[in-house]
Structures are given as structure tokens and as C-alpha cells.
mmCIF file of N, CA and C in Angstrom:
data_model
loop_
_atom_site.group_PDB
_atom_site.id
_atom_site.type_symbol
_atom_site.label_atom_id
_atom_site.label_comp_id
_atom_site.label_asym_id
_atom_site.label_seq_id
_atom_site.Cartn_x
_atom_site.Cartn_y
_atom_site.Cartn_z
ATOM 1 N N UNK A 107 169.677 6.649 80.001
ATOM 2 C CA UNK A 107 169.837 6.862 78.597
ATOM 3 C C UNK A 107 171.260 7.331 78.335
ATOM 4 N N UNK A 108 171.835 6.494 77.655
ATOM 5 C CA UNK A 108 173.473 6.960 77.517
ATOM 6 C C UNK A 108 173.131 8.180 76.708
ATOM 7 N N UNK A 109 172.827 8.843 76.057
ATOM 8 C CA UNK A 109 173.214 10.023 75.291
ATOM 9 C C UNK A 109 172.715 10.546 75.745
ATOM 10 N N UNK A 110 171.677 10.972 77.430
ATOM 11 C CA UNK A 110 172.041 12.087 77.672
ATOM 12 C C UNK A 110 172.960 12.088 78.981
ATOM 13 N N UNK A 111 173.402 10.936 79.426
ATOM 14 C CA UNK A 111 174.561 10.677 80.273
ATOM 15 C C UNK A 111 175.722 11.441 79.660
ATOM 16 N N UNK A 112 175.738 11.134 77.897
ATOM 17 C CA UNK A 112 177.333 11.660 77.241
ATOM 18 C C UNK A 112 176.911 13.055 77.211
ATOM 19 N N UNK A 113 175.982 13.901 77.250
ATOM 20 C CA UNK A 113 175.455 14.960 76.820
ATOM 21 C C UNK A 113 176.155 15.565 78.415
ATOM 22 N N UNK A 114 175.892 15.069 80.129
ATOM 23 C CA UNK A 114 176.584 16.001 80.862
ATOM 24 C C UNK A 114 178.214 15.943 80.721
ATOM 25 N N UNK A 115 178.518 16.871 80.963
ATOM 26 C CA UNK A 115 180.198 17.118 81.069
ATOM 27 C C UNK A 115 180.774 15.942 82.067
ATOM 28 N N UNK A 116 180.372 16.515 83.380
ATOM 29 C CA UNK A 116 180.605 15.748 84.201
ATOM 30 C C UNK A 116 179.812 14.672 85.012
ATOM 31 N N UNK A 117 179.386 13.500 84.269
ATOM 32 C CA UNK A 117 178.547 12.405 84.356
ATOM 33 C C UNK A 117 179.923 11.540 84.406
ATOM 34 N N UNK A 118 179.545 10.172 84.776
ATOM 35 C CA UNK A 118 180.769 9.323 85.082
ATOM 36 C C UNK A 118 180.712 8.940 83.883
ATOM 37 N N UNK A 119 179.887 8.721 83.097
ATOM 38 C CA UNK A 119 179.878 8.227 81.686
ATOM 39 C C UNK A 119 181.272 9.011 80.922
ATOM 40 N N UNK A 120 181.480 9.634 81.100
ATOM 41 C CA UNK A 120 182.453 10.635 80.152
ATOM 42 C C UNK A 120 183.521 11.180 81.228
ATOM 43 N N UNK A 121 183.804 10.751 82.374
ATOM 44 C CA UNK A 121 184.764 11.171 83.116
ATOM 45 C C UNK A 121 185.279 9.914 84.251
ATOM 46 N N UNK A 122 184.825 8.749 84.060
ATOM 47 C CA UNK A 122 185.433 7.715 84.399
ATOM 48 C C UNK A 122 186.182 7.159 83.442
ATOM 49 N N UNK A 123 187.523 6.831 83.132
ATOM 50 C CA UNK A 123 187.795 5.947 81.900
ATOM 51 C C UNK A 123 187.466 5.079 81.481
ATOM 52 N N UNK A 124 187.500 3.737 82.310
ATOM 53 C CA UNK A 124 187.088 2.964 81.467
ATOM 54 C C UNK A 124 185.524 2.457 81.175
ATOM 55 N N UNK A 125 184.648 3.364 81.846
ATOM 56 C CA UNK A 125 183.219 3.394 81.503
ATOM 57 C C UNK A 125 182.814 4.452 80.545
ATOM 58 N N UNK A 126 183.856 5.644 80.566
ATOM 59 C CA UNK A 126 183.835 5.878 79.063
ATOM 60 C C UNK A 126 184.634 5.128 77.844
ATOM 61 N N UNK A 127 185.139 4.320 77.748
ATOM 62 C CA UNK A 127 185.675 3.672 76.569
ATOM 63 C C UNK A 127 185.012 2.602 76.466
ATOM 64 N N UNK A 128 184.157 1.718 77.234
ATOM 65 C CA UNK A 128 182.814 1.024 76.945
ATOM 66 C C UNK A 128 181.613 1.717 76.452
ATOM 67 N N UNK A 129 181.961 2.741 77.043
ATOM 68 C CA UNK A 129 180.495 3.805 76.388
ATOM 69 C C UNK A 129 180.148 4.081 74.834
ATOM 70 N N UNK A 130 182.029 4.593 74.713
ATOM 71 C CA UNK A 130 182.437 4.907 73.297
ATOM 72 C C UNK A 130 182.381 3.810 72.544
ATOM 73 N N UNK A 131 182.485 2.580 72.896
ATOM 74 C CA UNK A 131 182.179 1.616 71.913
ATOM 75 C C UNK A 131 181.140 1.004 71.948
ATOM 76 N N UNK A 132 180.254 1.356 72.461
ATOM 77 C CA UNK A 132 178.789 0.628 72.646
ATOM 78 C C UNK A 132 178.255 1.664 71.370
ATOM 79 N N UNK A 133 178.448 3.444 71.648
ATOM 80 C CA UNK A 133 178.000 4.675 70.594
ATOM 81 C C UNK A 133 178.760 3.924 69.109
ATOM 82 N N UNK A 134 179.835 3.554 68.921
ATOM 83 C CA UNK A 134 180.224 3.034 67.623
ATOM 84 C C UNK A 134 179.397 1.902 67.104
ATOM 85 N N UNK A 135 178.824 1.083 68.108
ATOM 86 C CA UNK A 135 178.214 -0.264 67.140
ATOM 87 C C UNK A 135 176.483 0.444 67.103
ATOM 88 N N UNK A 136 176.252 1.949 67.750
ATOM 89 C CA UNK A 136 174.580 1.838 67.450
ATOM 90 C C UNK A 136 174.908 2.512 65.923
ATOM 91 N N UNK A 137 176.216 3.690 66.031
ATOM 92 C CA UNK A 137 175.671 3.973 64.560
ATOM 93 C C UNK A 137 176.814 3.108 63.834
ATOM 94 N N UNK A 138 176.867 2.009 64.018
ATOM 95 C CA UNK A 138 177.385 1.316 62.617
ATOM 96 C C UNK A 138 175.775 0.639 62.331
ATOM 97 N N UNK A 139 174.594 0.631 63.099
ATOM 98 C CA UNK A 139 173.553 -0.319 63.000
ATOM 99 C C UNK A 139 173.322 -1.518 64.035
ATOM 100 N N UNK A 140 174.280 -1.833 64.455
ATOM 101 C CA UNK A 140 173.707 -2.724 65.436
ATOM 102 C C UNK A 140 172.162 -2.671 66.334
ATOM 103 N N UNK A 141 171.582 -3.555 66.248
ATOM 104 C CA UNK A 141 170.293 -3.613 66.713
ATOM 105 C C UNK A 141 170.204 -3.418 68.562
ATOM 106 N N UNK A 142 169.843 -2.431 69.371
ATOM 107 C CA UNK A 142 169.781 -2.400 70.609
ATOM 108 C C UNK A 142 169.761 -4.294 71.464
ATOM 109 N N UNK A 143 168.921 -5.010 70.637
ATOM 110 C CA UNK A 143 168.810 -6.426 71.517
ATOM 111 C C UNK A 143 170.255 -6.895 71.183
ATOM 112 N N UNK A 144 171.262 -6.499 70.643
ATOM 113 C CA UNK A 144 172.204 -7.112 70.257
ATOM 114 C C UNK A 144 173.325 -6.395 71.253
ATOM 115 N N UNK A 145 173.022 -5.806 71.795
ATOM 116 C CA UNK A 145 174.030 -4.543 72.387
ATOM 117 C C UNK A 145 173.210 -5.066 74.274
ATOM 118 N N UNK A 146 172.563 -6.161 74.609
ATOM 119 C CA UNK A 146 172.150 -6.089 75.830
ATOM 120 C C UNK A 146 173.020 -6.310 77.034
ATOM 121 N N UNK A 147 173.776 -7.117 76.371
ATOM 122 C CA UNK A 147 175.500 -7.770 77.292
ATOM 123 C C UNK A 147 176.045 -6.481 77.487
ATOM 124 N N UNK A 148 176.594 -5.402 76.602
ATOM 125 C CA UNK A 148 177.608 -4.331 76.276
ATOM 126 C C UNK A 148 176.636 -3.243 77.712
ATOM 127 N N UNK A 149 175.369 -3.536 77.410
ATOM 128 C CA UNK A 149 174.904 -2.356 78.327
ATOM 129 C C UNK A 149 174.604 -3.160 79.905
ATOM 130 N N UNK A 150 174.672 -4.426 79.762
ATOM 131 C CA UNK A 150 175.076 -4.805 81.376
ATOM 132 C C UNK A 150 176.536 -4.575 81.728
ATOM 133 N N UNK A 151 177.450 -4.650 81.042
ATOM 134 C CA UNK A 151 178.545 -4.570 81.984
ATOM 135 C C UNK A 151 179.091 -3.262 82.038
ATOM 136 N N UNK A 152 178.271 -1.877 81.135
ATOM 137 C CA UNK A 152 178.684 -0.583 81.300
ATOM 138 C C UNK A 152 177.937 -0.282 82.533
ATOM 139 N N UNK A 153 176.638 -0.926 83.149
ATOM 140 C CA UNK A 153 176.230 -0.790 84.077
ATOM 141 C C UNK A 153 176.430 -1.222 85.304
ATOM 142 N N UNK A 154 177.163 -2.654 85.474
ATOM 143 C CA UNK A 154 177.871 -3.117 85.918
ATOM 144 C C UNK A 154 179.709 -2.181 86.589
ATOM 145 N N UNK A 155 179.973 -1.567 85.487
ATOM 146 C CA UNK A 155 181.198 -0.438 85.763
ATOM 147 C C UNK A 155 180.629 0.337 86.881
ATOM 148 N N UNK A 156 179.511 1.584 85.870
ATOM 149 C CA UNK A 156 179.344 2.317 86.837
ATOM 150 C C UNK A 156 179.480 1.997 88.261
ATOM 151 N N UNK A 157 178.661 0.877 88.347
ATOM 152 C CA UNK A 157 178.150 0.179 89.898
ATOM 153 C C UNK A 157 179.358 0.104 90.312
ATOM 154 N N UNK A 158 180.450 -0.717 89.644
ATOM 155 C CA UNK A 158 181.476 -0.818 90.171
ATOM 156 C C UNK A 158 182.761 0.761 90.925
ATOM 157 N N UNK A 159 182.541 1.737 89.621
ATOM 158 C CA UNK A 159 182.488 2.660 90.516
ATOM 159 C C UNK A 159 182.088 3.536 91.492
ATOM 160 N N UNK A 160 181.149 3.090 91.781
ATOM 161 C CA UNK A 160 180.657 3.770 93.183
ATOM 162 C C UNK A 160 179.420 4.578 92.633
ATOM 163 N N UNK A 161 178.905 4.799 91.596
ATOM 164 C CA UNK A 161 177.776 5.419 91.196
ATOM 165 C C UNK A 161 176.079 4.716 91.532
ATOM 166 N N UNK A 162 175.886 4.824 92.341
ATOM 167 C CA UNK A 162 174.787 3.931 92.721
ATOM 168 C C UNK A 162 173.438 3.817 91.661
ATOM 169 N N UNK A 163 173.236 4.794 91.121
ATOM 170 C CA UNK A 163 172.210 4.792 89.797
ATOM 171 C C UNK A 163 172.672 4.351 88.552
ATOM 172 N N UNK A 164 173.800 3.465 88.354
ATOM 173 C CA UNK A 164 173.962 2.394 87.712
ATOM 174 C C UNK A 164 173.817 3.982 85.783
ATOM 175 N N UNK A 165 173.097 3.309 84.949
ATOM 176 C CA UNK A 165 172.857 3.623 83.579
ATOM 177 C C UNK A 165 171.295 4.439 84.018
ATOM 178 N N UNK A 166 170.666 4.870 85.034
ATOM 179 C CA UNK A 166 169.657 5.180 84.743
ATOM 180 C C UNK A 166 170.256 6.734 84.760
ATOM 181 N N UNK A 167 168.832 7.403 83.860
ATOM 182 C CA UNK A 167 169.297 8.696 84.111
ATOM 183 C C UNK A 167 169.097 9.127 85.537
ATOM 184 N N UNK A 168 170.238 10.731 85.958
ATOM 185 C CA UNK A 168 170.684 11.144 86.796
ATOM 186 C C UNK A 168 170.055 12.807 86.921
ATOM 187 N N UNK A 169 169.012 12.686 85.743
ATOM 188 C CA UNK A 169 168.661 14.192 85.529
ATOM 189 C C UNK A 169 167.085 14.112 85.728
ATOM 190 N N UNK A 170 166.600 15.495 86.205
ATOM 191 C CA UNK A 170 165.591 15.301 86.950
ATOM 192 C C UNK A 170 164.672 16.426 85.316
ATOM 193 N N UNK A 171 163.578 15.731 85.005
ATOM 194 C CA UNK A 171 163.174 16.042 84.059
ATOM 195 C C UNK A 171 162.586 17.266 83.977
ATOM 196 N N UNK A 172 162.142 18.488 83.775
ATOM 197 C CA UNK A 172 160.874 19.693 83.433
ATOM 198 C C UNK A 172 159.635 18.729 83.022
ATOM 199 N N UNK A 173 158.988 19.250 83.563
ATOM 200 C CA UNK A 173 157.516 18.875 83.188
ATOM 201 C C UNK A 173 156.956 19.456 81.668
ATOM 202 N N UNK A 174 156.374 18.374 80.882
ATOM 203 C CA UNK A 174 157.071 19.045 79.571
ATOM 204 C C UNK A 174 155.709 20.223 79.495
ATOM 205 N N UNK A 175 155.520 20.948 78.231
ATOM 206 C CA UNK A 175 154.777 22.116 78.495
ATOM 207 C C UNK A 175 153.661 21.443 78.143
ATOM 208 N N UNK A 176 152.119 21.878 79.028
ATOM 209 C CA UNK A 176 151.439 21.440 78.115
ATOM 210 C C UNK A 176 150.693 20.690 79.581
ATOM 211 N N UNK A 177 151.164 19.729 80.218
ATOM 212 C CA UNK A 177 150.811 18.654 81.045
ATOM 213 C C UNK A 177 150.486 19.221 82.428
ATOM 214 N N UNK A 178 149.308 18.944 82.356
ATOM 215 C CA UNK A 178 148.658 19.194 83.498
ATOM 216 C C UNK A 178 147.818 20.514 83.346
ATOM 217 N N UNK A 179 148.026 21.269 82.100
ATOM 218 C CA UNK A 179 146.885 22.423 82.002
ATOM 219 C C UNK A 179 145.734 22.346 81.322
ATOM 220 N N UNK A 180 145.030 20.812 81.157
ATOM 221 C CA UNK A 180 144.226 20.630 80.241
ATOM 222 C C UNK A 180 144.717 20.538 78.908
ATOM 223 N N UNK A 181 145.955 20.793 78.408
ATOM 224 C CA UNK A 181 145.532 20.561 77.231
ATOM 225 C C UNK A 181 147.142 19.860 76.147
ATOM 226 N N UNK A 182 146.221 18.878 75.682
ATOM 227 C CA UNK A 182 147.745 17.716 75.196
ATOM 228 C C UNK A 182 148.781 18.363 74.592
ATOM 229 N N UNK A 183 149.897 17.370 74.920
ATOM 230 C CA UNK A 183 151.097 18.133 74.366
ATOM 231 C C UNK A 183 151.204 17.568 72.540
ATOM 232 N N UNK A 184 151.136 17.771 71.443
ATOM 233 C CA UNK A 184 150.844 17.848 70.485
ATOM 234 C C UNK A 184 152.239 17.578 69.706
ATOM 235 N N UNK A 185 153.549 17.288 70.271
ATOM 236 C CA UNK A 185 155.041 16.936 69.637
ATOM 237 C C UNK A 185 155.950 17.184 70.895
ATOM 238 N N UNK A 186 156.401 16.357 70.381
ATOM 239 C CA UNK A 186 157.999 15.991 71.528
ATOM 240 C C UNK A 186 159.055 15.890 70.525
ATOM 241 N N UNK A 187 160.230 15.628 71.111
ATOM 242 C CA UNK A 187 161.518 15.880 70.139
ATOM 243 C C UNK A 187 161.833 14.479 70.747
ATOM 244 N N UNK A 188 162.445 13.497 69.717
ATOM 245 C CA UNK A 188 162.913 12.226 70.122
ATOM 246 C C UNK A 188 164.066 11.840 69.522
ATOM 247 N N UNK A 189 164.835 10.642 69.807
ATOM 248 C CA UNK A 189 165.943 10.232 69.123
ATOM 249 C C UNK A 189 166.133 10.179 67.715
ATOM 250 N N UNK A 190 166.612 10.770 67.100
ATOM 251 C CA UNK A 190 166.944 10.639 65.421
ATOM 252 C C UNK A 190 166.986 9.361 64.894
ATOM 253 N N UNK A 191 167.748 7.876 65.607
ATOM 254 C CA UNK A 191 167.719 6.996 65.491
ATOM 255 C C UNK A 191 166.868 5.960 65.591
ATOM 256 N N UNK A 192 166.081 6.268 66.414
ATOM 257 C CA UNK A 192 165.032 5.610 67.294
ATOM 258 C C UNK A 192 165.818 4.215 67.992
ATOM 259 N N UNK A 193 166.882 5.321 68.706
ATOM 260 C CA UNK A 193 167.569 3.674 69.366
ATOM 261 C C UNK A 193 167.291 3.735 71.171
ATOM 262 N N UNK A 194 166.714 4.707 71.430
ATOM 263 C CA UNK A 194 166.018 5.038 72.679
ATOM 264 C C UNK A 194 164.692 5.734 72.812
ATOM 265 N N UNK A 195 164.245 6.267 74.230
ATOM 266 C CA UNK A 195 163.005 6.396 74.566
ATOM 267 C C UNK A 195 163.232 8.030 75.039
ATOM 268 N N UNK A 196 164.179 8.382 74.542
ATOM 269 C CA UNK A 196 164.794 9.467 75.147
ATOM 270 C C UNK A 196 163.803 11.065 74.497
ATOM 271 N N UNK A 197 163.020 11.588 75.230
ATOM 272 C CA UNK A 197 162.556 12.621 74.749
ATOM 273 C C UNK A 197 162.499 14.244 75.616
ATOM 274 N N UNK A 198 162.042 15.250 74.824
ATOM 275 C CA UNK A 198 162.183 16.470 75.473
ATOM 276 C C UNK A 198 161.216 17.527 74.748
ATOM 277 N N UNK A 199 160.946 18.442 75.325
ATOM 278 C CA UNK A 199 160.247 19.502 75.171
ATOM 279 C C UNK A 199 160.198 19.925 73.947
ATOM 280 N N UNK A 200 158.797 20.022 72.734
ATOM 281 C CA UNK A 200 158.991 20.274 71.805
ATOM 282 C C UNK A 200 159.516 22.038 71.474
ATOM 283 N N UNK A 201 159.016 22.754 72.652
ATOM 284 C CA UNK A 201 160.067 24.005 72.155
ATOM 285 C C UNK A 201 161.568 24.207 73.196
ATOM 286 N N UNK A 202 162.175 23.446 73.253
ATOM 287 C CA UNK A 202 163.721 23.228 73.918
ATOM 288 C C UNK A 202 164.607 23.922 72.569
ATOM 289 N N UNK A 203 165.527 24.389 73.233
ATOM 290 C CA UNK A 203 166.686 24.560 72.225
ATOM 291 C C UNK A 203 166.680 23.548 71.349
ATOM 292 N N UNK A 204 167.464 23.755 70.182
ATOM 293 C CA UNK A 204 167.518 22.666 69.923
ATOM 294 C C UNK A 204 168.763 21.259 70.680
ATOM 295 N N UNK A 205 168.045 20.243 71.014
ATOM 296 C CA UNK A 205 169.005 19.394 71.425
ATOM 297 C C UNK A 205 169.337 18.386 70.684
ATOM 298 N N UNK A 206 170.876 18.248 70.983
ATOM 299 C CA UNK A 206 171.969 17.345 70.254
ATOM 300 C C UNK A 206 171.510 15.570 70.547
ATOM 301 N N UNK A 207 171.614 14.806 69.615
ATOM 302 C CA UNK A 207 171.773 13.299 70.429
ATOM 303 C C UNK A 207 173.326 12.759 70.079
ATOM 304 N N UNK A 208 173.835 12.799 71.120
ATOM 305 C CA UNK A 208 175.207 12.855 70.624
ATOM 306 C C UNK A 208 175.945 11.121 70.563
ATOM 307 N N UNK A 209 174.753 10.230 70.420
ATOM 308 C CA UNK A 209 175.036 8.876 69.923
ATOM 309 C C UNK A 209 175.209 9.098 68.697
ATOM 310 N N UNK A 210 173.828 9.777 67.503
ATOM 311 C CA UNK A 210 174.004 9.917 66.588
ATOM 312 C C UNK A 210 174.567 11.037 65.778
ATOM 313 N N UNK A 211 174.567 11.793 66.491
ATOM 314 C CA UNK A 211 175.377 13.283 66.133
ATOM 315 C C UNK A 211 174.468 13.763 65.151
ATOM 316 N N UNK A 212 173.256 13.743 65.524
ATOM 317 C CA UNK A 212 172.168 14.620 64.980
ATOM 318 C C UNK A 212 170.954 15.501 65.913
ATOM 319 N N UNK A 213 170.520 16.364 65.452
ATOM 320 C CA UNK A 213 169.797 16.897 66.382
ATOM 321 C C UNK A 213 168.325 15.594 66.514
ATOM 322 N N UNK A 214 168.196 16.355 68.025
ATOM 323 C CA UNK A 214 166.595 15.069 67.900
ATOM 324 C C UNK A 214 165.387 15.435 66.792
ATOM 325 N N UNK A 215 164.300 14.578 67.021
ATOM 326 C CA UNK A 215 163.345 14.600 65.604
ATOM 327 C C UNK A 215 162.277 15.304 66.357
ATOM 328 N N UNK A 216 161.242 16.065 65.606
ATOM 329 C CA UNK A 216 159.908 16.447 66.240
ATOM 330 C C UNK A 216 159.152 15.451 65.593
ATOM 331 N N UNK A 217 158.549 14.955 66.788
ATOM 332 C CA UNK A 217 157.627 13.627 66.522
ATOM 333 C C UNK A 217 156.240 14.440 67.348
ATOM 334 N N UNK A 218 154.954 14.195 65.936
ATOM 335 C CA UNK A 218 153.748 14.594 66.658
ATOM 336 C C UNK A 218 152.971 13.422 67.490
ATOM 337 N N UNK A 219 152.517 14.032 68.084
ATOM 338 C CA UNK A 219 151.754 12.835 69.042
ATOM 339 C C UNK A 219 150.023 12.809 68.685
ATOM 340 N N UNK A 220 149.697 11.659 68.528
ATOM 341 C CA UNK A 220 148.007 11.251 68.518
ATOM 342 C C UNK A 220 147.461 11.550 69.659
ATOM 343 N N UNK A 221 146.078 12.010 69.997
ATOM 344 C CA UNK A 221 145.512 12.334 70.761
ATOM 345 C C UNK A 221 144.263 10.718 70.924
#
């Protein structure tokens, strides 16, 4: 998930150059609107970089998740916090700080979940 790739400091996303200046312009066409199926080329060859620099996990995330609260004690988790945009699958703990999506430069959404 690129935004929370841009979210570490030191992720290659944001400290390789020129896989950050593909990055940065892939983040300009989601919030001008561009539709993710339209952006599928832009995110093979940022993945393609990485690879090329030596990062072997390519665009996948690199962060090892918390188990969100809730899972596994019997009893459902009832909201998650998700992309503002809905231009990813990207989610987190509904009581987390609040976190940034820094594609869209908004905080994420609390989305309730159906049981």
C-alpha cells in the first residue's frame, strides 16, 4: 500500500529517488481522480524500481500488522478506520491514534462493519 510505504520515513518509497518521484506522481493523479485501473502500468513499473533497487518485497507492505482489537476474543470488531478515498484496502485499528493517509492528506474514515 503506497501510503503507508510514504507514511515510513525510511521506506525506499521516500528515500530512493527515483521511486520516490514515480511515487509522487502516481499520489498526484489519485487525487486529481484518476481511477486506480487507470494507474495499473504507473504501479508496475514503481514496482518494477523497487525490484530494481534491491528491495525484494517489491510494493507490498513491509509492516507487520497488530492484531486489530477485538479478534480472536469472541467478539467482532464493530469499525475499522479506512482510506478517505477509497483508493485502497488499507485499514487499522478503530481506536489507533488518529492516522494520516498521506495520498490524500486526510485522516482515515471510521467505517462500521456488518456482522
Amino acid at each position: 500500500m503506497l501510503c503507508q510505504r510514504l507514511a515510513e520515513g525510511t521506506d525506499a518509497v521516500r528515500t530512493t529517488a527515483d521511486v520516490r518521484a514515480l511515487a509522487e506522481t502516481i499520489v498526484e493523479r489519485v487525487r486529481a481522480g484518476v481511477p486506480l485501473d487507470d494507474l495499473t502500468d504507473d504501479f508496475d513499473a514503481l514496482e518494477d524500481r523497487l525490484l530494481d533497487a534491491g528491495h525484494a518485497a517489491g510494493l507490498s507492505s513491509v509492516r507487520s500488522y497488530d492484531r486489530l482489537p477485538g479478534a480472536g476474543d469472541g467478539h467482532a470488531v464493530l469499525a475499522v478506520l479506512k482510506c478517505p478515498g477509497r483508493s485502497c484496502t488499507r485499514v487499522e485499528p478503530p481506536d489507533a491514534d488518529p492516522v494520516p493517509c498521506l495520498v490524500h492528506r486526510r485522516p482515515m474514515v471510521t467505517t462500521r462493519l456488518r456482522s
